[in-house]
Every structure is written in C-alpha cells, then in structure tokens.
XYZ file of C-alpha atoms in Angstrom:
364
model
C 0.000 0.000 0.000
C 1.315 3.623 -0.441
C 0.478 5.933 1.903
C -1.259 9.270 0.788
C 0.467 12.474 2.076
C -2.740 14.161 3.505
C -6.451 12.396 4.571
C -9.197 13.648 3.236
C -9.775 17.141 3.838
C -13.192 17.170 3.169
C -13.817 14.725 6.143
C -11.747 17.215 8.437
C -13.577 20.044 7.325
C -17.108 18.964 7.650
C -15.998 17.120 11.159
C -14.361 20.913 12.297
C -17.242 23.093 10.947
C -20.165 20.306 12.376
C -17.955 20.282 15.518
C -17.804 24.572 15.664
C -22.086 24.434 15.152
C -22.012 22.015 17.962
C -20.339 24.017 20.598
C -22.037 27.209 19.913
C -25.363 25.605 19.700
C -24.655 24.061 23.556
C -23.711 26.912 24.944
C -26.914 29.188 23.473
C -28.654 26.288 24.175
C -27.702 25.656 27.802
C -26.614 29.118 29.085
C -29.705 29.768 30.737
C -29.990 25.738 32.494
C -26.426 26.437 33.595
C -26.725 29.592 35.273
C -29.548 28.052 37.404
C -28.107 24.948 38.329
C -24.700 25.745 38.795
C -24.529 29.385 39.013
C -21.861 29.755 35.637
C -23.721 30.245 32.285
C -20.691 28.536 30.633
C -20.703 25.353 32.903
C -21.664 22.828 30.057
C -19.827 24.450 27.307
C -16.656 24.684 28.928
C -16.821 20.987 29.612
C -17.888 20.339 25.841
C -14.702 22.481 25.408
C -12.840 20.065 26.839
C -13.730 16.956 25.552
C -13.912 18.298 22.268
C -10.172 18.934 22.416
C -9.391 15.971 23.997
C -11.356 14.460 21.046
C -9.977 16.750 18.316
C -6.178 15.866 19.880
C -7.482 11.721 19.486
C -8.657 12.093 15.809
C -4.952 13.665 14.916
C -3.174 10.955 16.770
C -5.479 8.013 15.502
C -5.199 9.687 11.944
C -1.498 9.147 11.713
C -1.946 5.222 13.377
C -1.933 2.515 10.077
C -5.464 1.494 10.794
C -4.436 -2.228 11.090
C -2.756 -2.043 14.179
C -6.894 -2.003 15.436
C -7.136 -5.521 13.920
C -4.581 -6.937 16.503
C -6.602 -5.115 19.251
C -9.957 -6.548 18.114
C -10.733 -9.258 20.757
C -8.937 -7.806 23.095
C -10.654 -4.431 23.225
C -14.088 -5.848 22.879
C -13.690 -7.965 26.110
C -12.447 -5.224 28.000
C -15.814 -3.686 26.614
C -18.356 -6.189 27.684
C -16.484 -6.328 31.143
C -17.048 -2.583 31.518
C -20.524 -3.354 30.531
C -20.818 -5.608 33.181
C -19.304 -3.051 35.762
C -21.539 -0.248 35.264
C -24.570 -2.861 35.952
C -22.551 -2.986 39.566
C -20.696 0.184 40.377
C -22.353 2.472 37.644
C -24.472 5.890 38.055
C -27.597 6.375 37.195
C -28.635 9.111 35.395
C -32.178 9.640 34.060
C -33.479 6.323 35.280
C -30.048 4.950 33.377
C -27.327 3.591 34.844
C -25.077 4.070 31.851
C -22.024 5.500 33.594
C -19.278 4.606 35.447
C -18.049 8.023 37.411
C -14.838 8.273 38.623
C -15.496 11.665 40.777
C -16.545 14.714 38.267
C -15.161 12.318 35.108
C -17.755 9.781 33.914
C -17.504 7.296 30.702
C -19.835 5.583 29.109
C -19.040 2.190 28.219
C -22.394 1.233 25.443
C -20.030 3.950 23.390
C -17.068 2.359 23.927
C -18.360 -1.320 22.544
C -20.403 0.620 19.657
C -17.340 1.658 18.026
C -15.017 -1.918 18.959
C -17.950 -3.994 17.888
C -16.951 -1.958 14.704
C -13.671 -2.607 14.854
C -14.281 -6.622 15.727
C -16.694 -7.373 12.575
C -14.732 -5.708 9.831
C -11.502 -7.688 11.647
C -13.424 -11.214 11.876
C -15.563 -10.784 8.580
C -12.830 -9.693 6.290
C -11.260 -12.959 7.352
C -14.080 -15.251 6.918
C -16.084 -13.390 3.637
C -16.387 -17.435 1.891
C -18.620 -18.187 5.468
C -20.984 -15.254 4.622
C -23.740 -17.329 2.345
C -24.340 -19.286 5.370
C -26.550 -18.070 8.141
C -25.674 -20.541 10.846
C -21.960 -20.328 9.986
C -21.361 -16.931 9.139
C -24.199 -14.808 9.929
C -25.408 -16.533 13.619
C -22.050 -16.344 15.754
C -21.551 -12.619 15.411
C -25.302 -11.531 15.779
C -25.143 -13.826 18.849
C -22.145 -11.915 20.284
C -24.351 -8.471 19.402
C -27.243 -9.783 21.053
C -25.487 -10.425 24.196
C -23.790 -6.525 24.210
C -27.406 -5.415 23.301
C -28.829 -7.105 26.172
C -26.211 -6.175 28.730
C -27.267 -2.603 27.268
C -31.032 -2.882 27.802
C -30.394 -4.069 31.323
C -28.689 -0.341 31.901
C -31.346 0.548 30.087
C -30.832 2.435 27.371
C -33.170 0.966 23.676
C -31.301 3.925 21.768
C -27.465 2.939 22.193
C -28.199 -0.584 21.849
C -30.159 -0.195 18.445
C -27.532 1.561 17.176
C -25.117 -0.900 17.800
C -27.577 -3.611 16.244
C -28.093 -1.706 13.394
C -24.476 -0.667 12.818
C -23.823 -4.409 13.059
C -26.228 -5.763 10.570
C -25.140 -2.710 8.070
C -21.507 -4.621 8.558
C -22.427 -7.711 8.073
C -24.559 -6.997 4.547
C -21.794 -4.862 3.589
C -19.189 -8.349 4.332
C -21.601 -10.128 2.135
C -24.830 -11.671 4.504
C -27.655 -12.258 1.706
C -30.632 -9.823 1.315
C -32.992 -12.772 2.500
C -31.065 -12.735 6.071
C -31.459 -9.831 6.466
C -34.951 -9.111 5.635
C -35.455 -12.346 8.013
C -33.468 -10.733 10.604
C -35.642 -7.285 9.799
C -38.286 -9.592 11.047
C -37.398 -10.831 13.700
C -36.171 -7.324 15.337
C -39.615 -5.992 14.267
C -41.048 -9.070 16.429
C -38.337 -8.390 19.541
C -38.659 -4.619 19.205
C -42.473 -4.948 19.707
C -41.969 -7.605 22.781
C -39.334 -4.839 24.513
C -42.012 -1.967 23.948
C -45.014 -4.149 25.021
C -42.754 -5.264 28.527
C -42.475 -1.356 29.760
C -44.799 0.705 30.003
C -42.832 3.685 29.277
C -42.160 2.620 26.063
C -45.602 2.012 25.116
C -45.876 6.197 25.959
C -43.626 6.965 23.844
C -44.982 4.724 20.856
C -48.812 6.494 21.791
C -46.939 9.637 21.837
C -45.024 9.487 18.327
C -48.482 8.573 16.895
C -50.461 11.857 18.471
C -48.167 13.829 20.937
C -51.283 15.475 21.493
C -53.115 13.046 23.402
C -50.876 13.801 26.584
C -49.035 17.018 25.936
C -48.324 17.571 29.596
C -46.614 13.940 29.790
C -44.977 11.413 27.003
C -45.949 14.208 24.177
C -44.416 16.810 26.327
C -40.871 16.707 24.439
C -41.658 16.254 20.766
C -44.836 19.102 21.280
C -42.256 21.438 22.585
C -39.385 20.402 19.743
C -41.821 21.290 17.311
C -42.930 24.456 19.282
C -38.871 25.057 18.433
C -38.984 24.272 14.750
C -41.746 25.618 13.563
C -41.017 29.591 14.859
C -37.686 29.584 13.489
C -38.929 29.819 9.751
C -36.776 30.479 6.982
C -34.156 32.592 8.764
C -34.674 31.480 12.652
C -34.948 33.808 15.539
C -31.665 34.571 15.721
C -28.218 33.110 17.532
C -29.301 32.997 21.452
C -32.815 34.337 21.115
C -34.843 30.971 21.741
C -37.812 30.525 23.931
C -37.796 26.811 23.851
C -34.504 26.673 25.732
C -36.396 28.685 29.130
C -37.135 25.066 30.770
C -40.367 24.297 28.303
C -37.539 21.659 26.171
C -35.651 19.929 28.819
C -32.014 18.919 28.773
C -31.903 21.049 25.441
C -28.098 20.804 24.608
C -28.364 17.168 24.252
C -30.952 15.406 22.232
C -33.184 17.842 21.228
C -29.908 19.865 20.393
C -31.108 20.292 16.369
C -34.453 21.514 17.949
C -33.217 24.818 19.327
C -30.994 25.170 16.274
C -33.759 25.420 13.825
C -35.461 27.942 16.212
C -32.744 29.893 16.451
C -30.559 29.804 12.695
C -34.026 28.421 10.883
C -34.382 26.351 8.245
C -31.169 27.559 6.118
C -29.179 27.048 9.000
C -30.732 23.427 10.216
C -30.517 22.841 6.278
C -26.378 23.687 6.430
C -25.797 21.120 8.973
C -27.631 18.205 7.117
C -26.063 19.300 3.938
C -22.497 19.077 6.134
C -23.521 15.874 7.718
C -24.518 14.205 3.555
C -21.220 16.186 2.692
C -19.352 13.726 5.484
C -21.164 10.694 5.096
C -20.363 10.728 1.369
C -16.582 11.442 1.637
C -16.700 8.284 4.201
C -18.854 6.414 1.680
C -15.695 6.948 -1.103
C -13.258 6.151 1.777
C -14.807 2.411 2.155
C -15.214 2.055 -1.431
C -12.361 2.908 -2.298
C -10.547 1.103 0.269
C -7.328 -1.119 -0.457
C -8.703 -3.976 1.654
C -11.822 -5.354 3.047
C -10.726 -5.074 6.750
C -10.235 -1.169 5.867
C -13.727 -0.728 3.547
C -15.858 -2.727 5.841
C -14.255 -0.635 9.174
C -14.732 2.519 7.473
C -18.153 1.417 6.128
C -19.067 0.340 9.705
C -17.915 4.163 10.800
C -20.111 5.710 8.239
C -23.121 3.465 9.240
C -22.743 4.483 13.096
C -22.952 7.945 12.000
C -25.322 7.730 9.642
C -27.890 5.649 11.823
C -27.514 8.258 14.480
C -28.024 11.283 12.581
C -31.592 9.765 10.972
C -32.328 8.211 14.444
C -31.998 12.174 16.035
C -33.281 14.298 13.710
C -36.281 11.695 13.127
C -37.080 11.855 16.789
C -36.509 15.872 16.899
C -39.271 16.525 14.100
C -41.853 14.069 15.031
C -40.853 11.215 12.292
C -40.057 8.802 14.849
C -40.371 7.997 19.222
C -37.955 9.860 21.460
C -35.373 7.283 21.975
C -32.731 9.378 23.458
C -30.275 9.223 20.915
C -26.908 12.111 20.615
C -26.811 13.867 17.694
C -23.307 13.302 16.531
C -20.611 16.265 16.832
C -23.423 18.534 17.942
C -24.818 17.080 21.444
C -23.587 17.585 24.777
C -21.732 14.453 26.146
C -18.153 13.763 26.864
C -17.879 10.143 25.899
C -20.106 10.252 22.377
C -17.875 13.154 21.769
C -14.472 11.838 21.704
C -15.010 8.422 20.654
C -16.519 9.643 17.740
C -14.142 12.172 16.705
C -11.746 9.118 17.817
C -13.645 7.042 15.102
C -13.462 9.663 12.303
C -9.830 9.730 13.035
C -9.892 5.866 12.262
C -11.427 7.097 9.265
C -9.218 9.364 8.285
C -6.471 7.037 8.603
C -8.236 5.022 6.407
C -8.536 7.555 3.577
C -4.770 8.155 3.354
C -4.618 4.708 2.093
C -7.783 5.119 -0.327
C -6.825 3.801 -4.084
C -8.571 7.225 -5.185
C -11.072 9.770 -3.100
C-alpha cells in the first residue's frame, strides 16, 4: 500500500465546521440551564470544550496510526468492553433512570459507546477474514449476531433501547456490507420488528412513547411533552430562525436542550437555512466516508470505514427523526453537535480511524 500524504480534507472540514455548530449551539442552548443549576452560564460548554479537544487531539493521533494495528486489538478491546458493561450494571451511576455511567469523581464514561465503536472494529476484523462463510446463516451470519445480542442485552439491562439499536443496526449494516444475503437480512428485519415490539409491550414507558409518536397530542403535559415542545422550536424559526441565542424553547419548556433535542433549538434559532447547512455538512461527510470504504485497499479497511459511516449515519436519521416528530424519542446524541463527553471523543476518535483510512484510499 502507499500511503497518501494528507487524509481527506473534506472529512476534516465537515468534522471541524459540524464540531464549531455544535459548541455554539450548547452553549446558546444551555446558558440559561447552567446559570440556574450551577450558578456559571458557561458550565456545560466549557466541559464540551474540553472533551472536544481531547477528542480533536485523538482524531490527529489516531489519523497518523496505520489502521491495522486495530485488527490486533480486536478481541482484546471488545472484552475489556463487555467487562465494563458488566461493571456499570454494579458500580455504575444512574442518570435519568439509566445507569449508563461509570463516574470516577466529576469524570464519567460511558461504556455502550465504547463497545459501539469496537464492535466496529471486531466485525470488519473477523468478517474480512471469513467473507467465503458469509452465504451461510448458521456459519457466518449466527455467531456474530449472537455476540451483538449479548452486548445489546447487557445494554437494555442499563437501560438504554437507543445505544443498543444503534449498535444492532451498525452491526447488521456490517455484516450486509461483508456479504450476509438480502434474505437474512430481511429475516433478521423480522425478527427485530417481532423483539422490538416484545421490549415496547414489557415497559410501560415505552408504550408512551410509541402512543406519543403517533399523536403527541393526546398527553401534551406527559410522554408528548418533548416532541410538542421540539416542534414548538422548529416551527417559529422559519426560513431565517430567531436569531443566535434568542430561543424561547430553551427557558425550561424543552428539557435537557443541549443534548438530544440539540437540532431543535438550532432550527429555532438559525431556521431552516441554518438546520438545512448542517444536514447538507452531515450528507457532505457521510459521502466522503462512503468513497473512503469504497475505495478502500482492503476489506478489513472498507468494511471498518463502512461500519464508521453506518454508526454515524444511523444516528443522525435516528436524532433528527425523533426531533421533528418522524419517529419515538429514543434518546439518541446527535453526533458532533450534542452535549456528552464520551459520544464526543469516541466519535471524533472514530473519524480519526477514518481518516487514517482515507490516506490509504486507491482514489477519493
């Protein structure tokens, strides 16, 4: 393989620019929660600050690391990742009826984003090996979704349905893209229709939030609350928005606005040309990746940076779906653009993997 001199700079500037939206948006967004709960109007900001320069400082480093030396890593890191799974079932900290975290005084991580990004890793390491097994469900197609069914579970015991359908669906996107035939996986589209309906029919929480994707308006004051009040955000902001820090949405009627409902108070605020300049970024990104894996000089490398792409990709439909009404609040991060420490860095960590990747691309 020979080595490009530069990545792909349309990755890094979409990633930068998405990343510079991002931490203006949480700090109009959250100014006025901060001031109120901890008495500094830049409390969240200056912590998405810092994680996105740890993050930005990962992506450089992982950029200039040959993207194999992952593959050697593979099983390793994704047992370390299902025993921090297990952990944070023991010693974690629960956060919004979630014990997702393990804290480690004012420092938390989140292992389900850890294991979203080495499950990742794993596949495109294990598949690219064994591509001849692929025709054959019980031999090539069974073993890994049984190894993603067990991190999925140990995720909906946290619980948390939006990480671990992520990680499902980034999965299954690997293994079609390794070569698992169109009738597994419209069987396996079955069958998660069937288990998707058993875990919403077992808590009743869940069946709210079905009732209140199909008409919010049957219980605005309780599971319609959020997507009534997202929309309340989207619709003012028009063409041209309300302008940079003028939202209403953001005065306690959208809670916890600088994290999923982040793209909510951005349309309010920039309006539909500015909401419509981060999706065009986002397509912009998820293209360039798309070239990456295709043009790829291996498997391993087009199915990792494939499996990258998907993650992103599934997460940015998932959010923006759930912010205008399209589809149940499920509590997914809005890549590069939500407040969170851990989804921040790993996935600027991930596009660095990706970046990596491109330097080796046969053409971009």
């Amino acid at each position: 393989m020979i080595k490009r001199d530069t990545p792909d700079f349309i990755i890094v500037f979409c990633t930068l620019a998405i990343l510079s939206i991002g931490i203006i948006m949480v700090y109009s967004s959250s100014a006025v929660l901060s001031f109120h709960k901890f008495g500094d109007y830049y409390y969240y900001v200056k912590r998405q600050l810092l994680f996105a320069g740890i993050g930005i400082v990962a992506m450089f480093i992982v950029m200039q690391i040959d993207y194999w030396v992952w593959r050697r890593w593979a099983k390793v890191g994704l047992l370390v990742c299902f025993i921090l799974l297990v952990l944070v079932l023991i010693i974690g900290v629960e956060r919004n009826g979630s014990k997702s975290w393990i804290g480690f005084g004012s420092f938390s991580i989140q292992p389900a984003e850890f294991i979203k990004i080495w499950m990742i890793i794993f596949l495109a390491s294990m598949l690219s090996a064994r591509q001849k097994w692929m025709s054959s469900f019980l031999r090539g197609v069974l073993p890994y979704l049984g190894l993603v069914g067990l991190a999925f579970g140990l995720i909906m015991l946290q619980p948390d349905l939006g990480t671990g359908a992520v990680l499902v669906a980034t999965s299954v996107a690997v293994l079609f893209m390794a070569g698992m035939r169109l009738t597994h996986l419209v069987f396996l589209g079955l069958v998660g229709l069937v288990g998707f309906i058993g875990l919403v029919a077992a808590a009743p929480y869940r069946i709210a939030r079905i009732t209140a994707f199909l008409d919010p308006w049957q219980d605005p004051l309780g599971a319609g609350y959020q997507i009534i009040q997202s929309l309340y955000a989207i619709g003012p902001g028009g063409l041209m928005g309300l302008g940079l820090g003028m939202s209403r949405q953001k005065f306690y009627y959208l809670p916890e606005p600088q994290t999923d409902f982040i793209f909510a108070i951005l349309a309010e605020e920039l309006g539909f040309l500015g909401g419509a300049t981060v999706l065009c970024l986002f397509a912009l990104l998820l293209w360039r990746g798309m070239r990456v894996a295709i043009c790829a000089p291996d498997l391993y490398g087009s199915l990792l940076a494939g499996g990258i792409v998907a993650m992103i990709s599934i997460q940015v439909v998932i959010n923006i779906g759930v912010v205008t009404g399209l589809f149940p609040v499920t509590g997914i991060t809005l890549p590069l653009l939500s407040y969170g420490g851990s989804s921040l860095t790993l996935m600027l960590t991930a596009l660095g993997i990706l970046l990596n990747i491109s330097r080796y691309a046969r053409s971009r």
